[in-house]
PDB file of C-alpha atoms in Angstrom:
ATOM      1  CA  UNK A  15      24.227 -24.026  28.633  1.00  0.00           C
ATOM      2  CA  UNK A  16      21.802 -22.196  30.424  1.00  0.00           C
ATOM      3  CA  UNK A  17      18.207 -21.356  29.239  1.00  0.00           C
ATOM      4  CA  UNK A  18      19.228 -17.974  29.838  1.00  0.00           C
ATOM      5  CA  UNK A  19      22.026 -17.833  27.066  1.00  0.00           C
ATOM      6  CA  UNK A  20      20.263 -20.148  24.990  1.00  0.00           C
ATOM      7  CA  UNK A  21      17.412 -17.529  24.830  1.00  0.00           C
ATOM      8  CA  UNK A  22      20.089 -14.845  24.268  1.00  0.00           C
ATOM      9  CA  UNK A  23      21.125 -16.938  21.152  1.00  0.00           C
ATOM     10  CA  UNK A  24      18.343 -17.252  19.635  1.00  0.00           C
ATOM     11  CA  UNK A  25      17.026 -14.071  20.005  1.00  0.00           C
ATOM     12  CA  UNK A  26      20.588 -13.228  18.266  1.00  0.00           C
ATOM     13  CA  UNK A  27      19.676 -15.708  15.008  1.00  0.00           C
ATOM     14  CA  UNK A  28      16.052 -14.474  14.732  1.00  0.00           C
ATOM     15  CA  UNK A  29      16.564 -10.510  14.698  1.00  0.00           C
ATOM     16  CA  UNK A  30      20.407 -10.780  13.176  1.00  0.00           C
ATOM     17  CA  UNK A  31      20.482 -13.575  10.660  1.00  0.00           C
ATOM     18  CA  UNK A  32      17.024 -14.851   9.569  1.00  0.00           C
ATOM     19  CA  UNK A  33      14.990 -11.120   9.595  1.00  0.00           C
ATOM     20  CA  UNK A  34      18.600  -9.570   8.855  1.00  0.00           C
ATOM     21  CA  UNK A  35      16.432  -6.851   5.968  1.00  0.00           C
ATOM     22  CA  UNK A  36      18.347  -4.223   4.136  1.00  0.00           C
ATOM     23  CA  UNK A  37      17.911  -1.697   6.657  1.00  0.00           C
ATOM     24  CA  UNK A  38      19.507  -3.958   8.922  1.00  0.00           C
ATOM     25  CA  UNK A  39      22.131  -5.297   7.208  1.00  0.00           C
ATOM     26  CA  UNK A  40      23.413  -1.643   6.524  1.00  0.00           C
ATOM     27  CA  UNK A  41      22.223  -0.958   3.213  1.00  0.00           C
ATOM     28  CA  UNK A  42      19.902   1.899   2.461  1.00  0.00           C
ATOM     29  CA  UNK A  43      15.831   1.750   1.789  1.00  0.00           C
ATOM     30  CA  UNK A  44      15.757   2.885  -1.846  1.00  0.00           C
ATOM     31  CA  UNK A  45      13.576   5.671  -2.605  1.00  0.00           C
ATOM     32  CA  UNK A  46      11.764   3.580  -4.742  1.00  0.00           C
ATOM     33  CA  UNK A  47      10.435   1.622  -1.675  1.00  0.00           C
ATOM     34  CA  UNK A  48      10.109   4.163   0.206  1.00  0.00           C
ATOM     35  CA  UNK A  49       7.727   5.569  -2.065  1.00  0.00           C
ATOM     36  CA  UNK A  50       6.248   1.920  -1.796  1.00  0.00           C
ATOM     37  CA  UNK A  51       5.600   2.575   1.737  1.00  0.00           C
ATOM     38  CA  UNK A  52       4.493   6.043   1.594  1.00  0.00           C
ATOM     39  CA  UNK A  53       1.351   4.685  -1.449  1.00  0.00           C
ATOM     40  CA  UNK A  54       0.329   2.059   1.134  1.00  0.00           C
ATOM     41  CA  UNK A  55      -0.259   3.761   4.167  1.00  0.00           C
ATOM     42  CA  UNK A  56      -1.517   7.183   2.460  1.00  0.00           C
ATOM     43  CA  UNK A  57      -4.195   4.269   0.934  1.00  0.00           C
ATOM     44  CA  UNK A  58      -4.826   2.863   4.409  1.00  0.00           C
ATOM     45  CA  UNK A  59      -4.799   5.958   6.247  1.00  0.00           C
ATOM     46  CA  UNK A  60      -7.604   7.805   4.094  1.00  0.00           C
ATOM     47  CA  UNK A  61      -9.524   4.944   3.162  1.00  0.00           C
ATOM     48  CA  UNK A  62      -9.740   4.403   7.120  1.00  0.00           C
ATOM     49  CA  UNK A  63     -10.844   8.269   7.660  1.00  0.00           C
ATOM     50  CA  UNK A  64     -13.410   7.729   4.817  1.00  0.00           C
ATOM     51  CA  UNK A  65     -14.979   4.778   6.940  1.00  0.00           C
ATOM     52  CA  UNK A  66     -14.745   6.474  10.331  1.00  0.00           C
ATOM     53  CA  UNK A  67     -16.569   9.386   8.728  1.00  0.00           C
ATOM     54  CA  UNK A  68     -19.245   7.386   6.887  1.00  0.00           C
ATOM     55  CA  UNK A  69     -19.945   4.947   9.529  1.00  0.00           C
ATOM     56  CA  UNK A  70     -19.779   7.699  12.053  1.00  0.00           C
ATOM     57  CA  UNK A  71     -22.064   9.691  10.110  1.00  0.00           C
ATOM     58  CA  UNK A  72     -24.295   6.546   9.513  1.00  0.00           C
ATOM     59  CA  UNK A  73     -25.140   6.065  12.854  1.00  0.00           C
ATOM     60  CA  UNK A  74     -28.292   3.055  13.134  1.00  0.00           C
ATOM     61  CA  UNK A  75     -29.377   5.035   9.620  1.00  0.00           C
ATOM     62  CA  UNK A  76     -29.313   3.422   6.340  1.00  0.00           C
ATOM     63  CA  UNK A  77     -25.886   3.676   5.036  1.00  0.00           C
ATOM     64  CA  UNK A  78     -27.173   4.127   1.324  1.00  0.00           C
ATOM     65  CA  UNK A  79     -28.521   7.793   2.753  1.00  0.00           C
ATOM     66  CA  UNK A  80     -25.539   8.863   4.139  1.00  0.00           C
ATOM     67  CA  UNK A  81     -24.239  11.511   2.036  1.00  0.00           C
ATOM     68  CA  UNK A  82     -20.355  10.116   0.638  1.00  0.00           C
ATOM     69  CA  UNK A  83     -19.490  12.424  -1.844  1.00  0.00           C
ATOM     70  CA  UNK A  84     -17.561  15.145   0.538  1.00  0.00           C
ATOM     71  CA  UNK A  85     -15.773  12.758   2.630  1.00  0.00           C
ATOM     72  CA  UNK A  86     -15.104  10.897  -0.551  1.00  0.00           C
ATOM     73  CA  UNK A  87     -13.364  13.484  -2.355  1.00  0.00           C
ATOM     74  CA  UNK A  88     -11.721  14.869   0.589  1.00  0.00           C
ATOM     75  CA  UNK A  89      -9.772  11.556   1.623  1.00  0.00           C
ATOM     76  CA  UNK A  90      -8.890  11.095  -1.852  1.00  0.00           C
ATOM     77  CA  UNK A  91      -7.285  14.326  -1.859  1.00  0.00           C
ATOM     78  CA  UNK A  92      -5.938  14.298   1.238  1.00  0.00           C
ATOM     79  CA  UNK A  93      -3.990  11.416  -0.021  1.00  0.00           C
ATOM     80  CA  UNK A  94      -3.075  12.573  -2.940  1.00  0.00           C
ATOM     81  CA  UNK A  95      -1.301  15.421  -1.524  1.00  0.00           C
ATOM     82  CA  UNK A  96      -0.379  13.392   1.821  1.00  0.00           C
ATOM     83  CA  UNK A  97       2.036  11.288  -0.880  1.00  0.00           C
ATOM     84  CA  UNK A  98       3.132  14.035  -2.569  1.00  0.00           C
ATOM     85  CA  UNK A  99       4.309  15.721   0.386  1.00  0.00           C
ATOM     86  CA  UNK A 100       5.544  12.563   2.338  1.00  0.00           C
ATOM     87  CA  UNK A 101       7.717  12.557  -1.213  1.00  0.00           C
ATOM     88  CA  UNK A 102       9.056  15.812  -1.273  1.00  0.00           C
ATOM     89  CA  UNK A 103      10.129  15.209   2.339  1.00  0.00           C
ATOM     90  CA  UNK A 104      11.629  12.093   1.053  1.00  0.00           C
ATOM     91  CA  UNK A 105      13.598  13.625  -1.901  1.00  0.00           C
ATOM     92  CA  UNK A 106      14.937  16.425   0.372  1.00  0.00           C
ATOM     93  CA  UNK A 107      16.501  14.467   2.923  1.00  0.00           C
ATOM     94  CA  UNK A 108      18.116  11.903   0.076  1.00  0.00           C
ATOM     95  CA  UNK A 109      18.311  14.375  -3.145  1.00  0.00           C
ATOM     96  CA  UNK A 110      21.289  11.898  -4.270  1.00  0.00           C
ATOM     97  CA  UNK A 111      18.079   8.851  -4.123  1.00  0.00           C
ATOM     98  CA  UNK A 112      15.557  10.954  -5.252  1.00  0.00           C
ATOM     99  CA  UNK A 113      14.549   9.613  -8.676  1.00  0.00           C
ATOM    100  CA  UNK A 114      16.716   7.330  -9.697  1.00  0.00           C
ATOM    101  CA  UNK A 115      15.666   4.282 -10.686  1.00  0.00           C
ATOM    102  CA  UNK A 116      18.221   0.876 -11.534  1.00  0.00           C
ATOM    103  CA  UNK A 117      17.180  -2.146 -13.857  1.00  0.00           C
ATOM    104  CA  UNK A 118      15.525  -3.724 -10.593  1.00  0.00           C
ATOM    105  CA  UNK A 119      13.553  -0.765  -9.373  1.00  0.00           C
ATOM    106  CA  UNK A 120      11.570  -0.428 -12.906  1.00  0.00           C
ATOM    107  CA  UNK A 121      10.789  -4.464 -13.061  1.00  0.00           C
ATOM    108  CA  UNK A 122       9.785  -4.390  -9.178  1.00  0.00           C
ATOM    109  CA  UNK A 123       7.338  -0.989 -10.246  1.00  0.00           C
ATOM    110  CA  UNK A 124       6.292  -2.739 -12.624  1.00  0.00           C
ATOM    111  CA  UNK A 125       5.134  -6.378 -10.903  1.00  0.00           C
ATOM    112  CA  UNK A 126       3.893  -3.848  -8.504  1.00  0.00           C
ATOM    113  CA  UNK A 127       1.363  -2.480 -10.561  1.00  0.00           C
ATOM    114  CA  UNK A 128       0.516  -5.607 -12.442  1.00  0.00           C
ATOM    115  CA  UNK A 129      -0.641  -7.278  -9.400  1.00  0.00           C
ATOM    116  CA  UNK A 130      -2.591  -4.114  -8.092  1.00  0.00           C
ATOM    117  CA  UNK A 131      -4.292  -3.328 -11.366  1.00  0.00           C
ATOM    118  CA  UNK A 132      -6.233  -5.990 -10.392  1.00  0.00           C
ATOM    119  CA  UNK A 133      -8.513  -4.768  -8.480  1.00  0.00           C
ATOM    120  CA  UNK A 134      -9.340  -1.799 -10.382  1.00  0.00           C
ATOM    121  CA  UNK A 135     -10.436  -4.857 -12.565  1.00  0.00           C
ATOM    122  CA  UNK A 136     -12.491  -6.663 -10.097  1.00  0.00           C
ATOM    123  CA  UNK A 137     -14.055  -3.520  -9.152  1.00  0.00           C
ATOM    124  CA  UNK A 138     -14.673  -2.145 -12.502  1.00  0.00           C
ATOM    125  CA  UNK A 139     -16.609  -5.104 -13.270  1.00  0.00           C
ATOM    126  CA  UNK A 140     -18.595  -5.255 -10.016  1.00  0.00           C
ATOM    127  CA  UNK A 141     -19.448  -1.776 -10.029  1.00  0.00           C
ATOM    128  CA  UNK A 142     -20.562  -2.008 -14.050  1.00  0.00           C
ATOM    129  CA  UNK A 143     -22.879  -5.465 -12.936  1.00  0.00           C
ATOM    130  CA  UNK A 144     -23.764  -2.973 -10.184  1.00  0.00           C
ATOM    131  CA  UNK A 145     -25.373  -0.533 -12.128  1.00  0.00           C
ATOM    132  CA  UNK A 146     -26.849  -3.111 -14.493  1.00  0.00           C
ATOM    133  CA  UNK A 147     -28.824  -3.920 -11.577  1.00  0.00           C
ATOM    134  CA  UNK A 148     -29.514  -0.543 -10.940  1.00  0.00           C
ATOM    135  CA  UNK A 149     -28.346  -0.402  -7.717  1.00  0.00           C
ATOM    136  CA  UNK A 150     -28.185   3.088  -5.717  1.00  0.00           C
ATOM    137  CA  UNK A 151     -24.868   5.816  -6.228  1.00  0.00           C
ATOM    138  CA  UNK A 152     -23.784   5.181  -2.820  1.00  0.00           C
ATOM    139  CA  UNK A 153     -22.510   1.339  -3.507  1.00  0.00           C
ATOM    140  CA  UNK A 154     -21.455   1.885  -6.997  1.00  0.00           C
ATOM    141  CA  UNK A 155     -19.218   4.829  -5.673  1.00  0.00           C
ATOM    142  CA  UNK A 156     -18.044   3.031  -2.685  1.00  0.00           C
ATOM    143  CA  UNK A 157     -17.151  -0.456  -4.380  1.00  0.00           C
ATOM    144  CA  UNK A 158     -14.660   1.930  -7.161  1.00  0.00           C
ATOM    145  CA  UNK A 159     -13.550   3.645  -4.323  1.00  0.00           C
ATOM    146  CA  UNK A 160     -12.672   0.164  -2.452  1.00  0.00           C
ATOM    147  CA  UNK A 161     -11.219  -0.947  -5.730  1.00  0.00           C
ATOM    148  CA  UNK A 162      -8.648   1.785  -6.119  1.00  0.00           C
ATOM    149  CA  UNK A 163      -7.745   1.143  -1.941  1.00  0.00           C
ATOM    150  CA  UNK A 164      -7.292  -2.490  -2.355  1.00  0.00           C
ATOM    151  CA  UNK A 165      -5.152  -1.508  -5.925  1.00  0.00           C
ATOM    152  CA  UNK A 166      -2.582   0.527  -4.098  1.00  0.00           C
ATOM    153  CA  UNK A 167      -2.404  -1.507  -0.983  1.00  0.00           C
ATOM    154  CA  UNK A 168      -2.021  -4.635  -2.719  1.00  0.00           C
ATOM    155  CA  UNK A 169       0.507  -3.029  -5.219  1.00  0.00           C
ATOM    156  CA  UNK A 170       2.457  -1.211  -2.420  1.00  0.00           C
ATOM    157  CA  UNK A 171       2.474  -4.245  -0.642  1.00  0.00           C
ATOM    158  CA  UNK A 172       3.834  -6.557  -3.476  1.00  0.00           C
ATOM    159  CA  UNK A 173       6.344  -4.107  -4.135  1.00  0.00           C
ATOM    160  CA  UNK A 174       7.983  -4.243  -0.476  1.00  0.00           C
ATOM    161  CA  UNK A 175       7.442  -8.034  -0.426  1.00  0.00           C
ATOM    162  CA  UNK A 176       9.571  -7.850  -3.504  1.00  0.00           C
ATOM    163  CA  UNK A 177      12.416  -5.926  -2.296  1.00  0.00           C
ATOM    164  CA  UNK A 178      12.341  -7.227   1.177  1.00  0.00           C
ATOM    165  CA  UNK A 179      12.034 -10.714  -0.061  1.00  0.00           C
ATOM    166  CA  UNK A 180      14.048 -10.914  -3.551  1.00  0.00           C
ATOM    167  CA  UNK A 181      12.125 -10.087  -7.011  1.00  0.00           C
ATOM    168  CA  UNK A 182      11.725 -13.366  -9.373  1.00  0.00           C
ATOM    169  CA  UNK A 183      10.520 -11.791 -12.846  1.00  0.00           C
ATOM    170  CA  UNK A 184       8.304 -13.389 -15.004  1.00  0.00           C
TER     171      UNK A 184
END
């Protein structure tokens, strides 16, 4: 056998049997993991505007002067409606998908959400220890803001590891 064909072959294994996903294998994304995908990069994309904008605006300055509010709201928003339109596009080009949820789709949601909840958690507390110690808007703000990133990343991302990987329930 050449090194040639043997290359050929396993190229052939890796991308056809071992990574074989359910796009590949011929069976459709659910909407439900689509949506999965849509939560995760609408939380990456904004939170990585937000930190352009800040750091941008921060310059050499002190970052606890920079003013965060605006570009706070305005990523969060942008997300928000980012989702909800990356959604609608969603539902209109599957309206048969669109909403329907099976037995596996509602225990995957919810070990989704389990897992990201806890970072709203985490940063609850820190922010609450944060003020405690009085420490200034800007890091309160921006740790709650991290928390509810991390939530939806980590959530989005358990959810496609789920139903790209098989879902064991608790």
């Amino acid at each position: 056998m050449s090194g040639f064909l043997y290359f050929e072959d396993v190229s052939f294994v890796l991308h056809h049997e071992l990574f074989a996903t359910a796009d590949t294998a011929g069976v459709k994304m659910s909407f439900e993991e689509k949506s999965a995908w849509i939560m995760g990069v609408a939380a990456v994309a904004s939170y990585g505007v937000y930190l352009a904008v800040i750091l941008g605006r921060a310059g050499t300055a002190n970052l606890a002067g920079v003013p965060y509010v605006g570009p706070l709201l305005w990523t969060v928003a942008a997300s928000i409606l980012g989702s909800i339109a990356l959604h609608a596009v969603i539902g209109i080009s599957s309206p048969r998908d669109a909403g329907r949820k099976d037995q596996r789709d509602r225990e995957i949601y919810r070990f989704g959400e389990y897992i990201g909840q806890s970072f709203v958690v985490i940063g609850g507390v820190a922010a609450l220890l944060m003020a405690m110690a009085e420490w200034d808007h800007f890091w309160i703000a921006n740790v709650i803001y991290l928390a509810f990133v991390l939530s939806a990343i980590l959530g989005s991302v358990a959810k496609i590891v789920a139903y790209r990987r098989g879902f064991q329930p608790w």
